[in-house]
mmCIF file of C-alpha atoms in Angstrom:
data_model
loop_
_atom_site.group_PDB
_atom_site.id
_atom_site.type_symbol
_atom_site.label_atom_id
_atom_site.label_comp_id
_atom_site.label_asym_id
_atom_site.label_seq_id
_atom_site.Cartn_x
_atom_site.Cartn_y
_atom_site.Cartn_z
ATOM 1 C CA MET A 1 -160.977 62.716 -172.888
ATOM 2 C CA THR A 2 -157.786 64.601 -173.711
ATOM 3 C CA ALA A 3 -154.640 62.949 -174.963
ATOM 4 C CA ASP A 4 -152.832 63.851 -171.727
ATOM 5 C CA THR A 5 -155.571 62.227 -169.640
ATOM 6 C CA HIS A 6 -155.454 59.081 -171.767
ATOM 7 C CA ASP A 7 -151.664 58.893 -171.489
ATOM 8 C CA ALA A 8 -151.891 59.308 -167.716
ATOM 9 C CA GLN A 9 -154.395 56.467 -167.464
ATOM 10 C CA VAL A 10 -152.186 54.221 -169.599
ATOM 11 C CA ASP A 11 -149.189 55.015 -167.405
ATOM 12 C CA LEU A 12 -151.220 54.292 -164.278
ATOM 13 C CA ALA A 13 -152.394 50.948 -165.671
ATOM 14 C CA ALA A 14 -148.826 50.021 -166.623
ATOM 15 C CA THR A 15 -147.626 50.929 -163.126
ATOM 16 C CA ARG A 16 -150.315 48.775 -161.547
ATOM 17 C CA ASP A 17 -149.472 45.843 -163.834
ATOM 18 C CA ALA A 18 -145.789 46.156 -162.969
ATOM 19 C CA ALA A 19 -146.620 46.265 -159.247
ATOM 20 C CA ALA A 20 -148.836 43.176 -159.595
ATOM 21 C CA ARG A 21 -146.081 41.285 -161.419
ATOM 22 C CA SER A 22 -143.532 42.292 -158.809
ATOM 23 C CA ARG A 23 -145.873 41.204 -156.016
ATOM 24 C CA ARG A 24 -146.456 37.838 -157.652
ATOM 25 C CA LEU A 25 -142.762 37.258 -158.327
ATOM 26 C CA SER A 26 -141.892 38.038 -154.720
ATOM 27 C CA GLY A 27 -144.696 35.704 -153.660
ATOM 28 C CA LEU A 28 -143.227 32.878 -155.739
ATOM 29 C CA GLY A 29 -139.823 33.504 -154.164
ATOM 30 C CA PHE A 30 -141.276 33.494 -150.654
ATOM 31 C CA ALA A 31 -143.191 30.297 -151.424
ATOM 32 C CA LEU A 32 -140.074 28.483 -152.668
ATOM 33 C CA LEU A 33 -138.053 29.579 -149.622
ATOM 34 C CA SER A 34 -140.887 28.527 -147.335
ATOM 35 C CA ALA A 35 -141.127 25.112 -148.994
ATOM 36 C CA ALA A 36 -137.358 24.627 -148.715
ATOM 37 C CA SER A 37 -137.444 25.644 -145.041
ATOM 38 C CA PHE A 38 -140.296 23.272 -144.262
ATOM 39 C CA GLY A 39 -138.567 20.523 -146.266
ATOM 40 C CA LEU A 40 -135.500 20.659 -144.018
ATOM 41 C CA SER A 41 -137.554 19.664 -140.959
ATOM 42 C CA GLY A 42 -137.796 15.976 -141.831
ATOM 43 C CA SER A 43 -134.043 15.440 -142.027
ATOM 44 C CA LEU A 44 -133.309 17.389 -138.850
ATOM 45 C CA ALA A 45 -136.091 15.589 -136.988
ATOM 46 C CA THR A 46 -134.840 12.189 -138.213
ATOM 47 C CA GLY A 47 -131.490 12.861 -136.595
ATOM 48 C CA LEU A 48 -133.210 13.678 -133.309
ATOM 49 C CA LEU A 49 -135.500 10.641 -133.510
ATOM 50 C CA ASP A 50 -132.507 8.368 -134.141
ATOM 51 C CA ALA A 51 -130.921 9.870 -131.020
ATOM 52 C CA GLY A 52 -133.932 8.849 -128.931
ATOM 53 C CA TRP A 53 -136.237 11.864 -129.113
ATOM 54 C CA THR A 54 -139.933 11.235 -129.551
ATOM 55 C CA ALA A 55 -141.755 12.978 -132.375
ATOM 56 C CA GLY A 56 -143.953 14.852 -129.907
ATOM 57 C CA ALA A 57 -140.983 16.254 -128.009
ATOM 58 C CA ALA A 58 -139.196 17.291 -131.194
ATOM 59 C CA VAL A 59 -142.172 19.065 -132.761
ATOM 60 C CA THR A 60 -143.138 20.797 -129.497
ATOM 61 C CA ALA A 61 -139.593 22.102 -129.024
ATOM 62 C CA ARG A 62 -139.596 23.222 -132.635
ATOM 63 C CA ILE A 63 -142.845 25.169 -132.398
ATOM 64 C CA LEU A 64 -142.244 26.757 -128.981
ATOM 65 C CA LEU A 65 -138.746 27.883 -130.023
ATOM 66 C CA ALA A 66 -140.197 29.386 -133.187
ATOM 67 C CA ALA A 67 -142.819 31.216 -131.126
ATOM 68 C CA ALA A 68 -140.076 32.592 -128.858
ATOM 69 C CA VAL A 69 -138.048 33.757 -131.875
ATOM 70 C CA LEU A 70 -141.051 35.593 -133.327
ATOM 71 C CA LEU A 71 -142.319 37.084 -130.038
ATOM 72 C CA ILE A 72 -140.431 40.394 -130.111
ATOM 73 C CA PRO A 73 -140.730 40.904 -133.912
ATOM 74 C CA SER A 74 -144.463 40.211 -133.616
ATOM 75 C CA LEU A 75 -144.866 42.771 -130.837
ATOM 76 C CA LEU A 76 -142.925 45.340 -132.858
ATOM 77 C CA ALA A 77 -145.070 44.631 -135.934
ATOM 78 C CA LEU A 78 -148.214 45.264 -133.880
ATOM 79 C CA ARG A 79 -146.978 48.810 -133.037
ATOM 80 C CA GLY A 80 -149.308 48.994 -130.080
ATOM 81 C CA ARG A 81 -152.401 47.927 -132.018
ATOM 82 C CA TRP A 82 -153.548 45.517 -129.328
ATOM 83 C CA SER A 83 -157.085 45.707 -130.626
ATOM 84 C CA LEU A 84 -155.966 43.549 -133.569
ATOM 85 C CA LEU A 85 -155.242 40.698 -131.165
ATOM 86 C CA ALA A 86 -158.565 41.121 -129.401
ATOM 87 C CA LYS A 87 -160.382 41.248 -132.719
ATOM 88 C CA ASN A 88 -158.607 38.218 -134.206
ATOM 89 C CA TRP A 89 -158.022 35.947 -131.211
ATOM 90 C CA LYS A 90 -160.340 33.310 -132.684
ATOM 91 C CA LEU A 91 -158.381 33.345 -135.934
ATOM 92 C CA ILE A 92 -155.049 32.998 -134.093
ATOM 93 C CA ALA A 93 -156.411 30.205 -131.924
ATOM 94 C CA ALA A 94 -157.802 28.369 -134.964
ATOM 95 C CA TYR A 95 -154.508 28.805 -136.821
ATOM 96 C CA GLY A 96 -152.572 27.376 -133.880
ATOM 97 C CA ALA A 97 -155.028 24.557 -133.199
ATOM 98 C CA PHE A 98 -155.618 23.358 -136.769
ATOM 99 C CA ALA A 99 -152.819 24.642 -139.018
ATOM 100 C CA VAL A 100 -150.041 24.022 -136.468
ATOM 101 C CA ALA A 101 -150.856 21.629 -133.608
ATOM 102 C CA GLY A 102 -153.674 19.654 -135.215
ATOM 103 C CA CYS A 103 -151.823 19.105 -138.469
ATOM 104 C CA GLN A 104 -148.682 17.915 -136.666
ATOM 105 C CA LEU A 105 -150.507 15.642 -134.227
ATOM 106 C CA ALA A 106 -152.611 14.083 -136.968
ATOM 107 C CA PHE A 107 -149.584 13.421 -139.153
ATOM 108 C CA PHE A 108 -147.571 11.776 -136.378
ATOM 109 C CA ASN A 109 -150.537 9.568 -135.484
ATOM 110 C CA ALA A 110 -150.866 8.645 -139.164
ATOM 111 C CA VAL A 111 -147.221 7.597 -139.569
ATOM 112 C CA GLY A 112 -147.564 5.506 -136.444
ATOM 113 C CA ARG A 113 -150.048 3.288 -138.335
ATOM 114 C CA MET A 114 -148.983 3.488 -141.977
ATOM 115 C CA GLU A 115 -146.021 4.105 -144.237
ATOM 116 C CA VAL A 116 -144.691 7.650 -144.192
ATOM 117 C CA GLY A 117 -144.952 7.924 -147.994
ATOM 118 C CA VAL A 118 -148.655 7.111 -148.011
ATOM 119 C CA ALA A 119 -149.355 9.528 -145.150
ATOM 120 C CA LEU A 120 -147.433 12.271 -146.964
ATOM 121 C CA LEU A 121 -149.314 11.649 -150.203
ATOM 122 C CA ILE A 122 -152.648 12.006 -148.416
ATOM 123 C CA GLU A 123 -151.547 15.156 -146.556
ATOM 124 C CA PHE A 124 -150.207 16.778 -149.707
ATOM 125 C CA THR A 125 -153.547 16.466 -151.454
ATOM 126 C CA SER A 126 -154.422 19.588 -149.434
ATOM 127 C CA PRO A 127 -154.360 21.804 -152.579
ATOM 128 C CA VAL A 128 -157.318 19.802 -153.880
ATOM 129 C CA ALA A 129 -159.139 20.555 -150.634
ATOM 130 C CA VAL A 130 -158.248 24.239 -151.023
ATOM 131 C CA ILE A 131 -159.674 24.284 -154.551
ATOM 132 C CA GLY A 132 -162.842 22.589 -153.303
ATOM 133 C CA TRP A 133 -163.201 25.030 -150.408
ATOM 134 C CA MET A 134 -162.686 28.108 -152.589
ATOM 135 C CA TRP A 135 -165.201 26.699 -155.075
ATOM 136 C CA PHE A 136 -167.793 25.817 -152.407
ATOM 137 C CA ARG A 137 -167.343 28.840 -150.118
ATOM 138 C CA HIS A 138 -166.444 31.600 -152.592
ATOM 139 C CA GLN A 139 -167.818 30.232 -155.887
ATOM 140 C CA GLN A 140 -164.323 30.270 -157.410
ATOM 141 C CA ARG A 141 -164.706 27.493 -159.922
ATOM 142 C CA PRO A 142 -161.282 26.179 -160.996
ATOM 143 C CA GLY A 143 -160.407 26.471 -164.664
ATOM 144 C CA ARG A 144 -159.092 23.716 -166.895
ATOM 145 C CA LEU A 145 -155.460 24.670 -166.388
ATOM 146 C CA THR A 146 -155.858 24.564 -162.618
ATOM 147 C CA LEU A 147 -157.357 21.073 -162.808
ATOM 148 C CA VAL A 148 -154.677 19.882 -165.246
ATOM 149 C CA GLY A 149 -151.985 21.289 -162.969
ATOM 150 C CA ALA A 150 -153.558 19.500 -159.999
ATOM 151 C CA LEU A 151 -153.500 16.210 -161.894
ATOM 152 C CA LEU A 152 -149.861 16.648 -162.952
ATOM 153 C CA ALA A 153 -148.810 17.528 -159.402
ATOM 154 C CA ALA A 154 -150.659 14.501 -158.003
ATOM 155 C CA MET A 155 -148.960 12.239 -160.529
ATOM 156 C CA GLY A 156 -145.626 13.774 -159.588
ATOM 157 C CA LEU A 157 -146.233 13.137 -155.906
ATOM 158 C CA VAL A 158 -146.957 9.469 -156.593
ATOM 159 C CA LEU A 159 -143.563 9.188 -158.320
ATOM 160 C CA VAL A 160 -141.679 11.275 -155.744
ATOM 161 C CA LEU A 161 -143.030 9.179 -152.879
ATOM 162 C CA ASP A 162 -142.296 5.974 -154.841
ATOM 163 C CA LEU A 163 -145.710 4.422 -154.288
ATOM 164 C CA ILE A 164 -145.785 2.497 -157.573
ATOM 165 C CA SER A 165 -144.834 -0.740 -155.808
ATOM 166 C CA GLY A 166 -147.863 -0.456 -153.508
ATOM 167 C CA ALA A 167 -148.172 0.088 -149.771
ATOM 168 C CA ASP A 168 -150.192 -1.236 -146.853
ATOM 169 C CA VAL A 169 -153.105 0.991 -145.870
ATOM 170 C CA ASP A 170 -154.572 1.224 -142.392
ATOM 171 C CA THR A 171 -158.088 2.710 -142.180
ATOM 172 C CA VAL A 172 -157.477 4.579 -138.929
ATOM 173 C CA GLY A 173 -154.132 5.766 -140.286
ATOM 174 C CA VAL A 174 -155.858 7.092 -143.399
ATOM 175 C CA LEU A 175 -158.316 9.026 -141.224
ATOM 176 C CA TRP A 176 -155.438 10.587 -139.285
ATOM 177 C CA ALA A 177 -153.687 11.471 -142.561
ATOM 178 C CA LEU A 178 -156.899 13.088 -143.806
ATOM 179 C CA GLY A 179 -156.880 15.128 -140.604
ATOM 180 C CA ALA A 180 -153.339 16.265 -141.416
ATOM 181 C CA MET A 181 -154.509 17.145 -144.936
ATOM 182 C CA ALA A 182 -157.340 19.237 -143.488
ATOM 183 C CA GLY A 183 -154.892 21.021 -141.196
ATOM 184 C CA ALA A 184 -152.608 21.811 -144.142
ATOM 185 C CA ALA A 185 -155.579 23.145 -146.123
ATOM 186 C CA VAL A 186 -156.558 25.377 -143.180
ATOM 187 C CA TYR A 187 -152.980 26.684 -143.150
ATOM 188 C CA TRP A 188 -153.147 27.764 -146.798
ATOM 189 C CA VAL A 189 -156.606 29.319 -146.566
ATOM 190 C CA LEU A 190 -155.963 31.275 -143.356
ATOM 191 C CA SER A 191 -152.475 32.329 -144.488
ATOM 192 C CA ALA A 192 -153.924 33.969 -147.607
ATOM 193 C CA ASP A 193 -156.433 36.075 -145.632
ATOM 194 C CA GLU A 194 -155.424 39.758 -145.650
ATOM 195 C CA SER A 195 -158.788 41.090 -144.517
ATOM 196 C CA ASN A 196 -158.057 40.635 -140.805
ATOM 197 C CA GLY A 197 -155.344 43.313 -140.724
ATOM 198 C CA LEU A 198 -152.840 41.076 -138.934
ATOM 199 C CA PRO A 199 -149.244 41.412 -140.154
ATOM 200 C CA PRO A 200 -147.965 38.010 -141.392
ATOM 201 C CA ILE A 201 -145.381 37.765 -138.616
ATOM 202 C CA VAL A 202 -148.054 38.387 -135.962
ATOM 203 C CA LEU A 203 -150.294 35.621 -137.309
ATOM 204 C CA ALA A 204 -147.305 33.264 -137.504
ATOM 205 C CA GLY A 205 -146.025 34.129 -134.023
ATOM 206 C CA GLY A 206 -149.439 33.967 -132.384
ATOM 207 C CA GLY A 207 -150.384 30.748 -134.144
ATOM 208 C CA LEU A 208 -147.095 29.063 -133.262
ATOM 209 C CA LEU A 209 -147.440 30.072 -129.610
ATOM 210 C CA ALA A 210 -151.000 28.755 -129.471
ATOM 211 C CA GLY A 211 -150.060 25.541 -131.275
ATOM 212 C CA GLY A 212 -146.978 24.992 -129.133
ATOM 213 C CA LEU A 213 -148.965 25.380 -125.926
ATOM 214 C CA ILE A 214 -151.571 22.920 -127.206
ATOM 215 C CA LEU A 215 -148.860 20.358 -127.992
ATOM 216 C CA LEU A 216 -147.210 20.962 -124.628
ATOM 217 C CA VAL A 217 -150.467 20.270 -122.819
ATOM 218 C CA ALA A 218 -151.018 17.186 -124.997
ATOM 219 C CA GLY A 219 -147.599 15.902 -123.940
ATOM 220 C CA LEU A 220 -148.125 16.648 -120.257
ATOM 221 C CA VAL A 221 -151.402 14.735 -120.159
ATOM 222 C CA GLY A 222 -149.933 11.806 -122.054
ATOM 223 C CA ILE A 223 -151.644 12.168 -125.441
ATOM 224 C CA VAL A 224 -148.221 12.541 -127.090
ATOM 225 C CA PRO A 225 -145.215 10.639 -125.622
ATOM 226 C CA PHE A 226 -142.365 12.917 -124.576
ATOM 227 C CA ALA A 227 -138.697 11.884 -124.438
ATOM 228 C CA ALA A 228 -135.744 14.190 -125.139
ATOM 229 C CA PRO A 229 -132.293 12.737 -124.322
ATOM 230 C CA LEU A 230 -129.648 15.479 -124.474
ATOM 231 C CA THR A 231 -127.179 13.448 -126.515
ATOM 232 C CA ASP A 232 -125.235 14.166 -129.699
ATOM 233 C CA VAL A 233 -127.053 13.795 -133.016
ATOM 234 C CA THR A 234 -125.445 12.029 -135.977
ATOM 235 C CA PHE A 235 -125.835 13.020 -139.625
ATOM 236 C CA VAL A 236 -123.957 11.749 -142.688
ATOM 237 C CA ASP A 237 -120.812 13.835 -142.331
ATOM 238 C CA ALA A 238 -121.148 15.304 -138.858
ATOM 239 C CA VAL A 239 -121.973 14.671 -135.222
ATOM 240 C CA VAL A 240 -123.510 17.731 -133.592
ATOM 241 C CA PRO A 241 -124.893 18.636 -130.149
ATOM 242 C CA TRP A 242 -128.655 18.052 -129.717
ATOM 243 C CA TRP A 243 -129.366 21.787 -129.646
ATOM 244 C CA VAL A 244 -128.088 22.348 -133.195
ATOM 245 C CA PRO A 245 -130.950 20.521 -134.952
ATOM 246 C CA ILE A 246 -133.394 21.964 -132.386
ATOM 247 C CA ILE A 247 -132.343 25.507 -133.337
ATOM 248 C CA GLY A 248 -132.584 24.571 -137.009
ATOM 249 C CA LEU A 249 -136.065 23.154 -136.493
ATOM 250 C CA GLY A 250 -137.294 26.142 -134.511
ATOM 251 C CA VAL A 251 -135.693 29.043 -136.366
ATOM 252 C CA VAL A 252 -135.464 27.819 -139.966
ATOM 253 C CA THR A 253 -138.151 25.162 -140.420
ATOM 254 C CA ALA A 254 -140.808 26.854 -138.267
ATOM 255 C CA ALA A 255 -140.320 30.578 -137.578
ATOM 256 C CA LEU A 256 -138.887 31.451 -140.996
ATOM 257 C CA ALA A 257 -140.995 28.899 -142.882
ATOM 258 C CA TYR A 258 -144.342 30.026 -141.454
ATOM 259 C CA VAL A 259 -143.643 33.752 -141.954
ATOM 260 C CA LEU A 260 -142.535 33.185 -145.555
ATOM 261 C CA GLY A 261 -145.516 30.905 -146.184
ATOM 262 C CA ILE A 262 -147.997 33.505 -144.955
ATOM 263 C CA ALA A 263 -146.301 36.238 -146.992
ATOM 264 C CA ALA A 264 -146.460 33.981 -150.063
ATOM 265 C CA GLY A 265 -150.122 33.158 -149.500
ATOM 266 C CA ARG A 266 -151.072 36.817 -149.328
ATOM 267 C CA ARG A 267 -149.305 37.540 -152.608
ATOM 268 C CA LEU A 268 -150.334 34.451 -154.561
ATOM 269 C CA GLY A 269 -153.700 33.488 -153.100
ATOM 270 C CA SER A 270 -154.412 30.276 -151.241
ATOM 271 C CA ARG A 271 -154.706 27.996 -154.288
ATOM 272 C CA LEU A 272 -151.440 28.861 -156.025
ATOM 273 C CA ALA A 273 -149.547 29.130 -152.721
ATOM 274 C CA SER A 274 -150.759 25.677 -151.701
ATOM 275 C CA PHE A 275 -149.504 24.179 -154.963
ATOM 276 C CA MET A 276 -146.158 25.927 -154.525
ATOM 277 C CA GLY A 277 -146.056 24.250 -151.117
ATOM 278 C CA LEU A 278 -145.829 20.901 -152.917
ATOM 279 C CA MET A 279 -142.202 21.800 -153.603
ATOM 280 C CA GLU A 280 -141.618 20.962 -149.932
ATOM 281 C CA VAL A 281 -141.610 17.286 -150.933
ATOM 282 C CA VAL A 282 -138.834 17.894 -153.458
ATOM 283 C CA ALA A 283 -136.872 19.956 -150.924
ATOM 284 C CA ALA A 284 -137.293 17.201 -148.341
ATOM 285 C CA LEU A 285 -135.770 14.682 -150.778
ATOM 286 C CA VAL A 286 -132.776 16.944 -151.419
ATOM 287 C CA PHE A 287 -132.090 17.529 -147.725
ATOM 288 C CA ALA A 288 -132.493 13.813 -146.970
ATOM 289 C CA TRP A 289 -129.868 13.141 -149.624
ATOM 290 C CA LEU A 290 -127.435 15.735 -148.234
ATOM 291 C CA LEU A 291 -127.920 15.128 -144.496
ATOM 292 C CA LEU A 292 -128.982 11.482 -144.284
ATOM 293 C CA GLY A 293 -127.419 9.952 -147.385
ATOM 294 C CA GLN A 294 -130.815 8.987 -148.791
ATOM 295 C CA ALA A 295 -130.282 9.631 -152.513
ATOM 296 C CA PRO A 296 -133.497 10.030 -154.535
ATOM 297 C CA ALA A 297 -134.164 7.424 -157.203
ATOM 298 C CA PRO A 298 -134.536 8.446 -160.854
ATOM 299 C CA ILE A 299 -138.306 7.897 -160.627
ATOM 300 C CA GLN A 300 -138.417 10.400 -157.746
ATOM 301 C CA LEU A 301 -136.489 12.980 -159.755
ATOM 302 C CA ALA A 302 -139.000 12.518 -162.576
ATOM 303 C CA GLY A 303 -141.788 13.061 -160.064
ATOM 304 C CA GLY A 304 -140.179 16.292 -158.900
ATOM 305 C CA ALA A 305 -140.159 17.515 -162.501
ATOM 306 C CA LEU A 306 -143.874 16.687 -162.803
ATOM 307 C CA ILE A 307 -144.647 18.612 -159.623
ATOM 308 C CA LEU A 308 -142.795 21.636 -160.962
ATOM 309 C CA LEU A 309 -144.669 21.368 -164.256
ATOM 310 C CA GLY A 310 -147.963 21.127 -162.364
ATOM 311 C CA VAL A 311 -147.146 24.278 -160.396
ATOM 312 C CA ILE A 312 -146.327 26.142 -163.616
ATOM 313 C CA VAL A 313 -149.633 25.048 -165.173
ATOM 314 C CA VAL A 314 -151.575 26.093 -162.074
ATOM 315 C CA LYS A 315 -149.788 29.462 -162.159
ATOM 316 C CA SER A 316 -150.913 29.924 -165.750
ATOM 317 C CA GLY A 317 -154.480 29.101 -164.766
ATOM 318 C CA GLU A 318 -154.370 31.562 -161.867
ATOM 319 C CA ARG A 319 -153.694 34.447 -164.251
ATOM 320 C CA SER A 320 -157.272 34.250 -165.472
ATOM 321 C CA THR A 321 -158.917 33.271 -162.174
ATOM 322 C CA ALA A 322 -157.844 35.459 -159.266
ATOM 323 C CA ASP A 323 -158.643 34.505 -155.680
ATOM 324 C CA ALA A 324 -161.403 36.484 -153.986
ATOM 325 C CA PRO A 325 -160.619 37.856 -150.514
ATOM 326 C CA VAL A 326 -161.232 35.337 -147.736
ATOM 327 C CA GLU A 327 -163.686 36.600 -145.131
ATOM 328 C CA PRO A 328 -162.452 37.012 -141.548
ATOM 329 C CA LEU A 329 -162.985 33.914 -139.447
ATOM 330 C CA GLN A 330 -165.142 35.810 -136.966
ATOM 331 C CA SER A 331 -167.825 36.495 -139.589
ATOM 332 C CA ARG A 332 -168.420 32.806 -140.319
ATOM 333 C CA ALA A 333 -171.268 31.467 -138.230
#
């Protein structure tokens, strides 16, 4: 091997390393923005619920508006490749049914029977489910740092959700919360799949449309109560028309959040992206403070710091254990 050939190979390796670092950094940025966008939904929805909206009506409006926002961009991203939709219709349907509609329906049924904090804690154990799935399905055994990061993040969630004082647990509610956890895990796994060829915005738009239609049907047949009074909505420092939080829910907390989440998953892998998603809890606390006047307690701030530390530890563990590509849904019998 000549010196010039060796130098060229070194330069190529350095270029690839720089590209990988840039891809991961952009993935972390997308993940944080996605978590912040998702975290805003709780505060906006609370305003609507206080104004008389039912949870089913609010989430259905949110998802269908997001699907409408992403319709034209999704069609443009396809660039006439309609065969991608035909090839991946099962994936899109599964994404809409489980990662969107199923997750939302399960969570709302859970909070109808148990405290919101407990339901959230169960749902946000989804990264553990992701680790288990990647280990079982793809033989990606988690390293020590990944497990330590998982433990730190779980401890942080307990503090953030202020569960130290104890909470009543309903068995049926726990089962619904576990369903929401499974839906969240499906979201992270499917979002990280690049092998299907679907642009992120197409998967998000198609999944939101499918999920929104499922929720709409569920409301029409009476599975989910629907009520949507067109009255003003009150927040801490403002009274706004009902359509303002609806637009925020649809455009920011759904359309933008799902697209950014999928983009993050494809850059970081499902495990790391799912742990970054835990920052949604911290974002939700901040927005609740700003919009609803619900200031986080010191113990919750300490929990947020633990979550961040857990994410950093998991990120360190991911450097030595990269995610393997997830197989297309159609190939799984």
